[in-house]
Amino acid sequence: MLLFLPFWLAQATPTPAPTPSPTPVVQPQQVRPLPGKLNSTLVFNSNSPEVVQKPGILLSTFPPQGKQVPGAHLNQPFQGHFDVFAHHIAKAEPEEDLKTLYLGIILNNPGQQPVRVNILEAASYLSQPDAPFVELPPSLQNPFGNIYAGPGDRVMNDLLRGKRQSGWSPHIVIPAGESRMLMNLPIPVRELTPPINGRSSLIRLYSKDPVYIASLARFAPTNSQGKERAPTLQEWQTLLEAGDFAGPRDKTPTPPAKSPIVYGRVAGVARGSEWQTQVSDQGNQGYRLTIPQPGQAFSYGLSLLSGGTFGTGQVQSAPIIARYPDTAYEAHGNYGIKYNLTLPLYNPSSQTKSVAVAIETPIKSDQAAEVSFLNPLPPQVFFRGTVRVRYQDDQGVPRTRYTHLVQKRGQQGEPLVTLAIKPKDIRLVQVEFLYPPDATPPQLLTVRSLNP
């Protein structure tokens, strides 16, 4: 998460009155484990080092044979449907060193026949100028997809709508034994104050045959006049074969079940790209979800992780099947993973009931029966993203609503939808979103019956 402090804030006069310290407000709110599980789709997850100042290999699943640094190559092919996620930051160090960092993602065909890799959905954005971190209200309708704050937010907004961003080819053909660039894009810092910029990318792909993938970082080469240019395929291949790890390295994570927990940054192959399920009284096997009593609520965890399960014991972080020793053991945060949840809300009573569905960001807890929010709210934003809700309104008309949420740590959510459910009736509500980078887990999906 990038937080910038305006220079005038420290110099403002007179000194403002002290802001009251946030106080926890406990809600009697049951948290249930989310039914279902992640699918088995592999995800190439490149997020370490997050801030790149030394060129090199970010993540390589190529075979180690013939490479100068064999330990930088994880030997994991991809086949069928798979995702490529990358989220990295360039920061000038020292500040006057304004050369452009390039992020390259290379695909290799190890076979003896050409391979066609289909690019199903894709988006890649910079924080500057594509998607700056602007301040937005907690909830805004976003029907056209033009509301976002930060590149991760904008990328997930696009892919939620099934888009392939302009400039991406529908497919790449890789000749036998050769490599091709999937992505070769800059992260410029020149003319930025402070000189820092980030790029988030998510690509959904399909290949009938195996391919290897690597993400690499290097500074822009220059021509004879000193003008920067994009690196060539050959220059990327040379870096892949002879290069070392990119740096500086992030903090090394603690092994599972050790405390205090250091999660670490992800650089590896994760298993799981989508959590799709129907939520019911019988887990994912039933056909109805009985609403709570008036004035009460229950919740399901979203992006639950070790140390933040709200007593459910459920860790939703995608397992990592290939990683580097100094990177995360699980894909904490599930960046880019799609949640597709259907709630068949059932009113068992003899009276019409008003029910709201919301996403919330309580204080992270590992304890049962403890859901705490903060008042007043602290400044840190923990979630920025667009959520799609599909439902039938109270007149029976099908609706699709896109709502952009901004939630700070400890913030209760505003309703995504409020329904008047008739006696003995079932109303389907489908909630979908892709967990955005620059967000901090966990969140809750809450169903609340309003007081009559």
Short mmCIF file of C-alpha atoms in Angstrom, two decimals:
data_model
loop_
_atom_site.label_atom_id
_atom_site.label_comp_id
_atom_site.label_asym_id
_atom_site.label_seq_id
_atom_site.Cartn_x
_atom_site.Cartn_y
_atom_site.Cartn_z
CA MET A 1 0.00 0.00 0.00
CA LEU A 2 1.39 3.40 -0.96
CA LEU A 3 0.72 6.30 1.38
CA PHE A 4 2.02 9.77 0.48
CA LEU A 5 2.26 12.57 3.07
CA PRO A 6 1.87 16.02 1.46
CA PHE A 7 4.78 18.29 2.36
CA TRP A 8 2.45 21.04 3.53
CA LEU A 9 0.83 18.78 6.10
CA ALA A 10 3.85 18.89 8.41
CA GLN A 11 4.21 22.66 7.98
CA ALA A 12 0.57 23.68 8.48
CA THR A 13 -0.20 26.21 11.23
CA PRO A 14 -1.77 26.51 13.67
CA THR A 15 -1.33 23.04 15.16
CA PRO A 16 -4.64 21.20 14.78
CA ALA A 17 -6.46 19.80 17.77
CA PRO A 18 -5.48 16.22 18.59
CA THR A 19 -7.52 13.60 16.77
CA PRO A 20 -9.30 11.21 19.14
CA SER A 21 -7.72 7.77 19.24
CA PRO A 22 -9.75 5.08 17.47
CA THR A 23 -11.71 3.01 19.97
CA PRO A 24 -12.78 -0.61 19.25
CA VAL A 25 -16.53 -1.16 19.00
CA VAL A 26 -17.43 -4.84 19.42
CA GLN A 27 -20.35 -6.20 17.39
CA PRO A 28 -22.16 -9.43 18.38
CA GLN A 29 -21.73 -10.89 14.93
CA GLN A 30 -21.17 -14.58 14.14
CA VAL A 31 -18.42 -15.31 11.61
CA ARG A 32 -18.77 -18.54 9.65
CA PRO A 33 -16.23 -20.27 7.42
CA LEU A 34 -16.90 -19.60 3.75
CA PRO A 35 -18.20 -22.76 2.03
CA GLY A 36 -16.32 -24.17 -0.93
CA LYS A 37 -12.68 -23.76 -1.82
CA LEU A 38 -10.31 -22.30 -4.37
CA ASN A 39 -10.13 -23.96 -7.76
CA SER A 40 -6.89 -25.63 -8.91
CA THR A 41 -5.84 -23.08 -11.59
CA LEU A 42 -2.16 -22.17 -11.31
CA VAL A 43 -1.18 -18.54 -10.80
CA PHE A 44 2.24 -17.10 -11.63
CA ASN A 45 2.45 -14.62 -8.73
CA SER A 46 5.25 -12.04 -8.97
CA ASN A 47 5.22 -9.62 -6.02
CA SER A 48 8.71 -9.86 -4.48
CA PRO A 49 10.68 -7.74 -4.22
CA GLU A 50 7.81 -5.28 -4.26
CA VAL A 51 10.14 -2.25 -4.56
CA VAL A 52 12.72 -3.05 -7.25
CA GLN A 53 15.99 -1.13 -7.23
CA LYS A 54 18.43 -3.83 -8.37
CA PRO A 55 17.75 -5.45 -11.77
CA GLY A 56 17.44 -9.19 -12.07
CA ILE A 57 15.07 -12.14 -11.90
CA LEU A 58 11.80 -11.50 -10.07
CA LEU A 59 10.30 -14.95 -10.64
CA SER A 60 11.29 -17.71 -13.04
CA THR A 61 9.61 -21.08 -13.50
CA PHE A 62 12.13 -22.08 -16.19
CA PRO A 63 14.26 -25.22 -15.71
CA PRO A 64 17.50 -24.44 -13.83
CA GLN A 65 19.77 -26.32 -16.28
CA GLY A 66 22.21 -24.03 -18.05
CA LYS A 67 21.36 -21.00 -15.90
CA GLN A 68 24.08 -19.08 -14.08
CA VAL A 69 21.98 -18.93 -10.87
CA PRO A 70 20.07 -22.26 -10.82
CA GLY A 71 18.28 -21.41 -7.55
CA ALA A 72 16.42 -18.57 -9.27
CA HIS A 73 14.51 -21.01 -11.50
CA LEU A 74 11.65 -23.11 -10.11
CA ASN A 75 11.11 -25.58 -12.99
CA GLN A 76 7.30 -25.37 -13.07
CA PRO A 77 5.50 -25.49 -16.46
CA PHE A 78 2.01 -24.08 -17.05
CA GLN A 79 -0.66 -25.72 -19.19
CA GLY A 80 -4.38 -25.26 -19.73
CA HIS A 81 -5.90 -22.21 -18.02
CA PHE A 82 -3.50 -20.17 -15.87
CA ASP A 83 -3.06 -16.61 -14.62
CA VAL A 84 -0.10 -14.24 -14.53
CA PHE A 85 -0.10 -11.63 -11.75
CA ALA A 86 2.62 -9.02 -11.22
CA HIS A 87 2.72 -6.06 -8.85
CA HIS A 88 5.97 -4.09 -8.49
CA ILE A 89 7.16 -0.59 -7.60
CA ALA A 90 10.03 1.52 -8.93
CA LYS A 91 11.59 4.07 -6.56
CA ALA A 92 14.53 6.29 -7.51
CA GLU A 93 17.48 5.69 -5.19
CA PRO A 94 19.10 8.18 -4.94
CA GLU A 95 16.24 10.52 -5.90
CA GLU A 96 18.18 12.12 -8.75
CA ASP A 97 18.67 8.71 -10.45
CA LEU A 98 15.57 8.84 -12.67
CA LYS A 99 16.24 6.02 -15.14
CA THR A 100 13.19 3.97 -16.13
CA LEU A 101 12.64 0.49 -14.75
CA TYR A 102 11.19 -2.03 -17.22
CA LEU A 103 9.17 -5.09 -16.27
CA GLY A 104 9.42 -7.97 -18.72
CA ILE A 105 7.40 -11.20 -18.68
CA ILE A 106 8.66 -13.87 -21.03
CA LEU A 107 6.99 -17.11 -22.20
CA ASN A 108 8.97 -20.12 -23.43
CA ASN A 109 7.87 -23.08 -25.52
CA PRO A 110 9.97 -26.13 -24.57
CA GLY A 111 8.24 -28.39 -27.10
CA GLN A 112 8.95 -29.36 -30.68
CA GLN A 113 5.84 -27.79 -32.21
CA PRO A 114 4.61 -24.15 -32.16
CA VAL A 115 2.43 -23.22 -29.19
CA ARG A 116 -0.48 -20.82 -29.32
CA VAL A 117 -1.11 -18.99 -26.03
CA ASN A 118 -4.52 -17.31 -25.90
CA ILE A 119 -4.80 -14.06 -23.92
CA LEU A 120 -8.35 -14.24 -22.60
CA GLU A 121 -8.36 -11.19 -20.33
CA ALA A 122 -5.59 -8.72 -19.53
CA ALA A 123 -4.87 -5.36 -17.98
CA SER A 124 -1.79 -3.51 -16.74
CA TYR A 125 -1.77 -0.02 -15.23
CA LEU A 126 0.67 2.39 -13.62
CA SER A 127 -0.21 4.34 -10.52
CA GLN A 128 1.01 7.48 -12.35
CA PRO A 129 -0.62 8.59 -14.62
CA ASP A 130 -3.05 5.70 -15.18
CA ALA A 131 -4.60 5.25 -11.73
CA PRO A 132 -3.45 7.64 -9.01
CA PHE A 133 -4.36 7.04 -5.37
CA VAL A 134 -7.14 9.61 -5.14
CA GLU A 135 -9.43 10.03 -2.16
CA LEU A 136 -12.91 8.66 -2.79
CA PRO A 137 -16.09 8.24 -0.72
CA PRO A 138 -16.74 4.87 0.99
CA SER A 139 -19.30 3.83 -1.63
CA LEU A 140 -19.93 4.97 -5.21
CA GLN A 141 -21.89 3.41 -8.04
CA ASN A 142 -19.45 2.47 -10.82
CA PRO A 143 -21.52 1.34 -13.83
CA PHE A 144 -18.98 2.48 -16.44
CA GLY A 145 -15.80 1.34 -14.67
CA ASN A 146 -14.28 4.82 -14.55
CA ILE A 147 -13.95 5.00 -10.76
CA TYR A 148 -10.76 3.61 -9.20
CA ALA A 149 -7.91 4.55 -6.89
CA GLY A 150 -4.60 2.85 -7.60
CA PRO A 151 -3.46 0.51 -10.38
CA GLY A 152 -4.50 -2.69 -8.62
CA ASP A 153 -8.01 -1.32 -8.19
CA ARG A 154 -8.22 -0.40 -11.89
CA VAL A 155 -6.86 -3.74 -13.13
CA MET A 156 -9.35 -5.76 -11.07
CA ASN A 157 -12.16 -3.43 -12.19
CA ASP A 158 -11.33 -4.27 -15.83
CA LEU A 159 -11.11 -8.02 -15.35
CA LEU A 160 -14.31 -8.14 -13.30
CA ARG A 161 -15.95 -6.99 -16.55
CA GLY A 162 -14.08 -9.58 -18.64
CA LYS A 163 -11.97 -7.02 -20.50
CA ARG A 164 -8.77 -7.36 -22.51
CA GLN A 165 -7.15 -3.93 -22.36
CA SER A 166 -6.39 -2.15 -25.61
CA GLY A 167 -2.92 -3.03 -26.90
CA TRP A 168 -2.99 -6.72 -25.91
CA SER A 169 -3.07 -9.25 -28.73
CA PRO A 170 -5.68 -12.01 -28.50
CA HIS A 171 -2.93 -14.63 -28.70
CA ILE A 172 0.81 -15.24 -29.02
CA VAL A 173 2.34 -17.98 -31.17
CA ILE A 174 5.68 -19.27 -29.83
CA PRO A 175 7.82 -21.32 -32.22
CA ALA A 176 9.30 -24.60 -31.02
CA GLY A 177 12.10 -24.11 -28.49
CA GLU A 178 11.79 -20.31 -28.55
CA SER A 179 10.54 -17.52 -26.28
CA ARG A 180 8.30 -14.51 -26.76
CA MET A 181 7.48 -11.47 -24.63
CA LEU A 182 4.09 -11.45 -22.97
CA MET A 183 4.78 -8.02 -21.47
CA ASN A 184 7.56 -5.44 -21.88
CA LEU A 185 6.37 -2.31 -20.08
CA PRO A 186 7.99 0.63 -18.24
CA ILE A 187 7.55 1.90 -14.69
CA PRO A 188 8.78 5.50 -15.12
CA VAL A 189 9.63 7.80 -12.21
CA ARG A 190 10.90 10.86 -14.08
CA GLU A 191 8.87 14.04 -13.42
CA LEU A 192 7.17 12.45 -10.40
CA THR A 193 7.39 13.91 -6.89
CA PRO A 194 8.36 11.83 -5.03
CA PRO A 195 10.05 9.74 -7.76
CA ILE A 196 8.07 6.54 -7.10
CA ASN A 197 5.65 4.61 -9.30
CA GLY A 198 4.00 1.21 -9.38
CA ARG A 199 2.54 -1.17 -11.94
CA SER A 200 -0.12 -3.84 -11.41
CA SER A 201 -0.92 -6.48 -14.03
CA LEU A 202 -3.21 -9.49 -14.31
CA ILE A 203 -3.49 -11.71 -17.39
CA ARG A 204 -5.70 -14.77 -17.82
CA LEU A 205 -4.24 -17.22 -20.35
CA TYR A 206 -4.81 -20.59 -21.98
CA SER A 207 -2.26 -22.89 -23.64
CA LYS A 208 -2.94 -26.42 -24.84
CA ASP A 209 0.75 -27.25 -24.43
CA PRO A 210 3.24 -26.53 -21.61
CA VAL A 211 5.03 -23.19 -21.36
CA TYR A 212 7.51 -21.70 -18.88
CA ILE A 213 7.21 -18.15 -17.55
CA ALA A 214 9.62 -15.61 -16.05
CA SER A 215 9.23 -12.04 -14.83
CA LEU A 216 12.34 -9.87 -14.99
CA ALA A 217 13.33 -6.31 -14.12
CA ARG A 218 16.01 -4.13 -15.66
CA PHE A 219 16.64 -0.48 -16.32
CA ALA A 220 16.06 0.93 -19.79
CA PRO A 221 19.01 0.66 -22.17
CA THR A 222 20.04 3.86 -23.95
CA ASN A 223 20.98 4.54 -27.56
CA SER A 224 24.02 6.47 -28.79
CA GLN A 225 22.25 9.77 -28.03
CA GLY A 226 21.53 8.69 -24.45
CA LYS A 227 17.81 8.23 -25.11
CA GLU A 228 16.06 5.38 -23.30
CA ARG A 229 14.49 2.51 -25.24
CA ALA A 230 12.65 -0.70 -24.38
CA PRO A 231 14.81 -3.81 -23.84
CA THR A 232 14.82 -6.37 -26.66
CA LEU A 233 13.82 -10.01 -26.41
CA GLN A 234 17.51 -10.98 -26.65
CA GLU A 235 18.42 -8.65 -23.78
CA TRP A 236 15.70 -10.17 -21.62
CA GLN A 237 16.89 -13.69 -22.51
CA THR A 238 20.44 -12.79 -21.55
CA LEU A 239 19.22 -11.51 -18.18
CA LEU A 240 17.18 -14.68 -17.67
CA GLU A 241 20.11 -16.97 -18.38
CA ALA A 242 22.92 -15.05 -16.66
CA GLY A 243 21.12 -12.84 -14.13
CA ASP A 244 20.78 -13.09 -10.36
CA PHE A 245 17.80 -12.30 -8.13
CA ALA A 246 16.35 -8.77 -8.33
CA GLY A 247 16.67 -6.71 -5.17
CA PRO A 248 16.54 -5.52 -2.52
CA ARG A 249 15.06 -8.66 -1.00
CA ASP A 250 11.94 -8.31 1.13
CA LYS A 251 11.65 -9.45 4.74
CA THR A 252 11.93 -13.24 5.10
CA PRO A 253 8.67 -14.84 6.28
CA THR A 254 8.30 -16.98 9.37
CA PRO A 255 7.49 -20.67 8.75
CA PRO A 256 3.84 -21.72 9.13
CA ALA A 257 2.52 -21.94 12.73
CA LYS A 258 5.36 -19.76 14.03
CA SER A 259 4.75 -16.43 15.76
CA PRO A 260 4.97 -13.53 15.65
CA ILE A 261 3.88 -13.87 12.03
CA VAL A 262 5.93 -12.33 9.24
CA TYR A 263 3.90 -13.01 6.10
CA GLY A 264 6.51 -12.02 3.51
CA ARG A 265 5.98 -11.06 -0.12
CA VAL A 266 4.94 -13.61 -2.74
CA ALA A 267 7.19 -14.84 -5.53
CA GLY A 268 6.04 -18.26 -6.63
CA VAL A 269 3.44 -20.46 -8.23
CA ALA A 270 0.14 -20.45 -6.34
CA ARG A 271 -2.72 -22.90 -6.80
CA GLY A 272 -6.14 -21.25 -7.01
CA SER A 273 -7.54 -18.34 -9.02
CA GLU A 274 -11.25 -18.35 -8.08
CA TRP A 275 -13.50 -19.16 -5.13
CA GLN A 276 -16.94 -19.94 -6.54
CA THR A 277 -19.65 -21.30 -4.30
CA GLN A 278 -23.27 -21.17 -3.18
CA VAL A 279 -23.52 -20.20 0.48
CA SER A 280 -26.29 -22.00 2.33
CA ASP A 281 -27.33 -23.36 5.72
CA GLN A 282 -25.68 -26.64 4.70
CA GLY A 283 -22.41 -25.11 3.53
CA ASN A 284 -22.28 -25.31 -0.26
CA GLN A 285 -24.68 -28.28 -0.48
CA GLY A 286 -28.00 -26.61 0.37
CA TYR A 287 -30.36 -24.40 -1.58
CA ARG A 288 -31.23 -21.72 0.99
CA LEU A 289 -29.50 -19.42 3.46
CA THR A 290 -31.82 -18.51 6.33
CA ILE A 291 -31.62 -14.82 7.15
CA PRO A 292 -30.80 -13.72 10.73
CA GLN A 293 -33.32 -12.46 13.23
CA PRO A 294 -34.24 -8.73 13.03
CA GLY A 295 -31.36 -6.57 14.27
CA GLN A 296 -28.87 -9.44 14.02
CA ALA A 297 -26.19 -10.41 11.50
CA PHE A 298 -23.83 -13.16 10.47
CA SER A 299 -20.72 -12.95 8.29
CA TYR A 300 -18.47 -15.07 6.08
CA GLY A 301 -14.75 -14.44 5.88
CA LEU A 302 -13.12 -13.03 2.74
CA SER A 303 -9.39 -13.48 2.17
CA LEU A 304 -8.95 -15.02 5.64
CA LEU A 305 -5.32 -15.71 6.45
CA SER A 306 -3.15 -17.13 9.21
CA GLY A 307 -3.62 -14.99 12.30
CA GLY A 308 -6.85 -13.51 10.91
CA THR A 309 -9.52 -16.22 10.76
CA PHE A 310 -12.03 -14.75 13.27
CA GLY A 311 -12.10 -18.09 15.07
CA THR A 312 -13.18 -20.08 11.99
CA GLY A 313 -9.76 -21.71 11.58
CA GLN A 314 -10.20 -21.22 7.83
CA VAL A 315 -7.22 -19.95 5.85
CA GLN A 316 -8.27 -18.93 2.35
CA SER A 317 -4.78 -17.95 1.15
CA ALA A 318 -3.85 -19.85 -1.99
CA PRO A 319 -1.17 -22.48 -1.30
CA ILE A 320 2.16 -21.97 -3.07
CA ILE A 321 3.56 -25.06 -4.76
CA ALA A 322 6.89 -23.51 -5.86
CA ARG A 323 8.63 -20.59 -4.11
CA TYR A 324 11.96 -19.06 -3.13
CA PRO A 325 13.25 -19.61 0.43
CA ASP A 326 12.90 -15.92 1.38
CA THR A 327 9.36 -15.45 0.02
CA ALA A 328 5.87 -16.17 1.36
CA TYR A 329 4.62 -19.70 2.06
CA GLU A 330 1.07 -18.77 1.01
CA ALA A 331 -0.43 -16.15 -1.29
CA HIS A 332 -1.54 -13.96 1.62
CA GLY A 333 -4.10 -11.43 0.42
CA ASN A 334 -5.09 -13.52 -2.61
CA TYR A 335 -4.36 -10.61 -4.95
CA GLY A 336 -6.22 -11.11 -8.22
CA ILE A 337 -8.33 -14.02 -6.97
CA LYS A 338 -11.98 -13.84 -7.92
CA TYR A 339 -14.69 -14.39 -5.32
CA ASN A 340 -17.98 -15.50 -6.93
CA LEU A 341 -20.52 -16.11 -4.17
CA THR A 342 -24.24 -16.84 -4.48
CA LEU A 343 -26.50 -16.28 -1.45
CA PRO A 344 -30.03 -17.82 -1.68
CA LEU A 345 -31.50 -15.63 1.09
CA TYR A 346 -34.51 -17.31 2.71
CA ASN A 347 -37.10 -15.67 4.92
CA PRO A 348 -38.70 -18.40 7.09
CA SER A 349 -41.09 -16.04 8.89
CA SER A 350 -44.67 -15.01 8.17
CA GLN A 351 -43.72 -11.36 7.65
CA THR A 352 -41.71 -9.49 5.00
CA LYS A 353 -38.16 -8.83 6.22
CA SER A 354 -35.64 -6.19 5.13
CA VAL A 355 -32.16 -7.66 4.62
CA ALA A 356 -28.87 -5.93 3.71
CA VAL A 357 -25.72 -7.49 2.27
CA ALA A 358 -22.41 -5.68 2.80
CA ILE A 359 -18.63 -6.10 2.69
CA GLU A 360 -16.82 -4.89 5.83
CA THR A 361 -13.25 -4.44 7.08
CA PRO A 362 -13.15 -5.16 10.83
CA ILE A 363 -10.02 -5.28 12.95
CA LYS A 364 -8.10 -8.44 12.09
CA SER A 365 -8.66 -11.09 14.75
CA ASP A 366 -8.05 -14.81 15.19
CA GLN A 367 -10.63 -15.13 17.96
CA ALA A 368 -14.17 -16.50 17.75
CA ALA A 369 -17.15 -14.24 18.48
CA GLU A 370 -15.01 -11.14 18.19
CA VAL A 371 -15.83 -8.67 15.43
CA SER A 372 -14.58 -5.20 16.27
CA PHE A 373 -14.77 -1.97 14.33
CA LEU A 374 -13.16 1.41 15.07
CA ASN A 375 -14.62 4.79 15.94
CA PRO A 376 -13.36 7.22 14.79
CA LEU A 377 -11.75 5.59 11.79
CA PRO A 378 -7.96 5.71 11.33
CA PRO A 379 -6.53 7.13 8.08
CA GLN A 380 -5.21 3.87 6.62
CA VAL A 381 -7.23 2.53 3.67
CA PHE A 382 -7.43 -1.28 3.80
CA PHE A 383 -9.68 -1.97 0.78
CA ARG A 384 -10.22 -0.28 -2.59
CA GLY A 385 -12.20 -2.17 -5.18
CA THR A 386 -15.32 -2.63 -7.26
CA VAL A 387 -17.91 -5.27 -6.33
CA ARG A 388 -20.56 -6.59 -8.72
CA VAL A 389 -23.93 -7.61 -7.26
CA ARG A 390 -26.61 -9.38 -9.29
CA TYR A 391 -30.12 -9.77 -7.90
CA GLN A 392 -33.82 -9.26 -8.59
CA ASP A 393 -35.18 -6.07 -7.11
CA ASP A 394 -38.38 -5.91 -5.07
CA GLN A 395 -40.40 -5.59 -8.28
CA GLY A 396 -38.84 -8.76 -9.73
CA VAL A 397 -36.61 -6.94 -12.25
CA PRO A 398 -33.10 -8.41 -12.72
CA ARG A 399 -30.41 -5.92 -11.70
CA THR A 400 -26.63 -5.75 -11.98
CA ARG A 401 -24.92 -3.18 -9.79
CA TYR A 402 -21.23 -2.24 -9.71
CA THR A 403 -20.24 -0.52 -6.45
CA HIS A 404 -16.80 0.91 -5.77
CA LEU A 405 -15.81 0.56 -2.11
CA VAL A 406 -13.16 2.37 -0.09
CA GLN A 407 -12.82 1.05 3.45
CA LYS A 408 -10.43 2.04 6.19
CA ARG A 409 -9.21 -0.29 8.90
CA GLY A 410 -12.10 -1.08 11.23
CA GLN A 411 -14.83 0.25 8.92
CA GLN A 412 -18.35 -1.15 8.83
CA GLY A 413 -19.67 -1.52 5.31
CA GLU A 414 -22.57 0.25 3.69
CA PRO A 415 -25.14 -2.12 2.09
CA LEU A 416 -24.35 -3.31 -1.41
CA VAL A 417 -28.04 -4.16 -1.73
CA THR A 418 -31.09 -4.08 0.55
CA LEU A 419 -34.02 -6.39 -0.20
CA ALA A 420 -37.54 -6.75 1.16
CA ILE A 421 -37.93 -10.54 1.26
CA LYS A 422 -41.47 -11.84 1.38
CA PRO A 423 -42.55 -14.64 3.77
CA LYS A 424 -41.21 -18.10 2.79
CA ASP A 425 -39.49 -16.54 -0.22
CA ILE A 426 -35.90 -17.09 -1.49
CA ARG A 427 -34.02 -14.23 -3.14
CA LEU A 428 -30.73 -14.94 -4.90
CA VAL A 429 -27.91 -12.43 -4.46
CA GLN A 430 -24.64 -12.98 -6.36
CA VAL A 431 -21.56 -11.10 -5.09
CA GLU A 432 -18.42 -11.01 -7.28
CA PHE A 433 -15.11 -9.19 -7.03
CA LEU A 434 -11.40 -9.71 -7.61
CA TYR A 435 -9.30 -9.12 -4.53
CA PRO A 436 -7.29 -5.99 -5.38
CA PRO A 437 -3.61 -5.29 -4.76
CA ASP A 438 -3.04 -2.39 -2.34
CA ALA A 439 -5.69 -3.94 -0.08
CA THR A 440 -5.08 -5.50 3.33
CA PRO A 441 -7.02 -8.61 4.40
CA PRO A 442 -9.23 -9.86 5.90
CA GLN A 443 -12.72 -8.64 5.05
CA LEU A 444 -16.20 -10.00 5.84
CA LEU A 445 -19.31 -10.56 3.74
CA THR A 446 -22.15 -9.70 6.12
CA VAL A 447 -25.87 -10.47 5.95
CA ARG A 448 -27.90 -8.29 8.31
CA SER A 449 -31.65 -8.27 9.02
CA LEU A 450 -32.75 -4.74 9.70
CA ASN A 451 -34.99 -3.82 12.59
CA PRO A 452 -38.68 -3.68 11.61
#
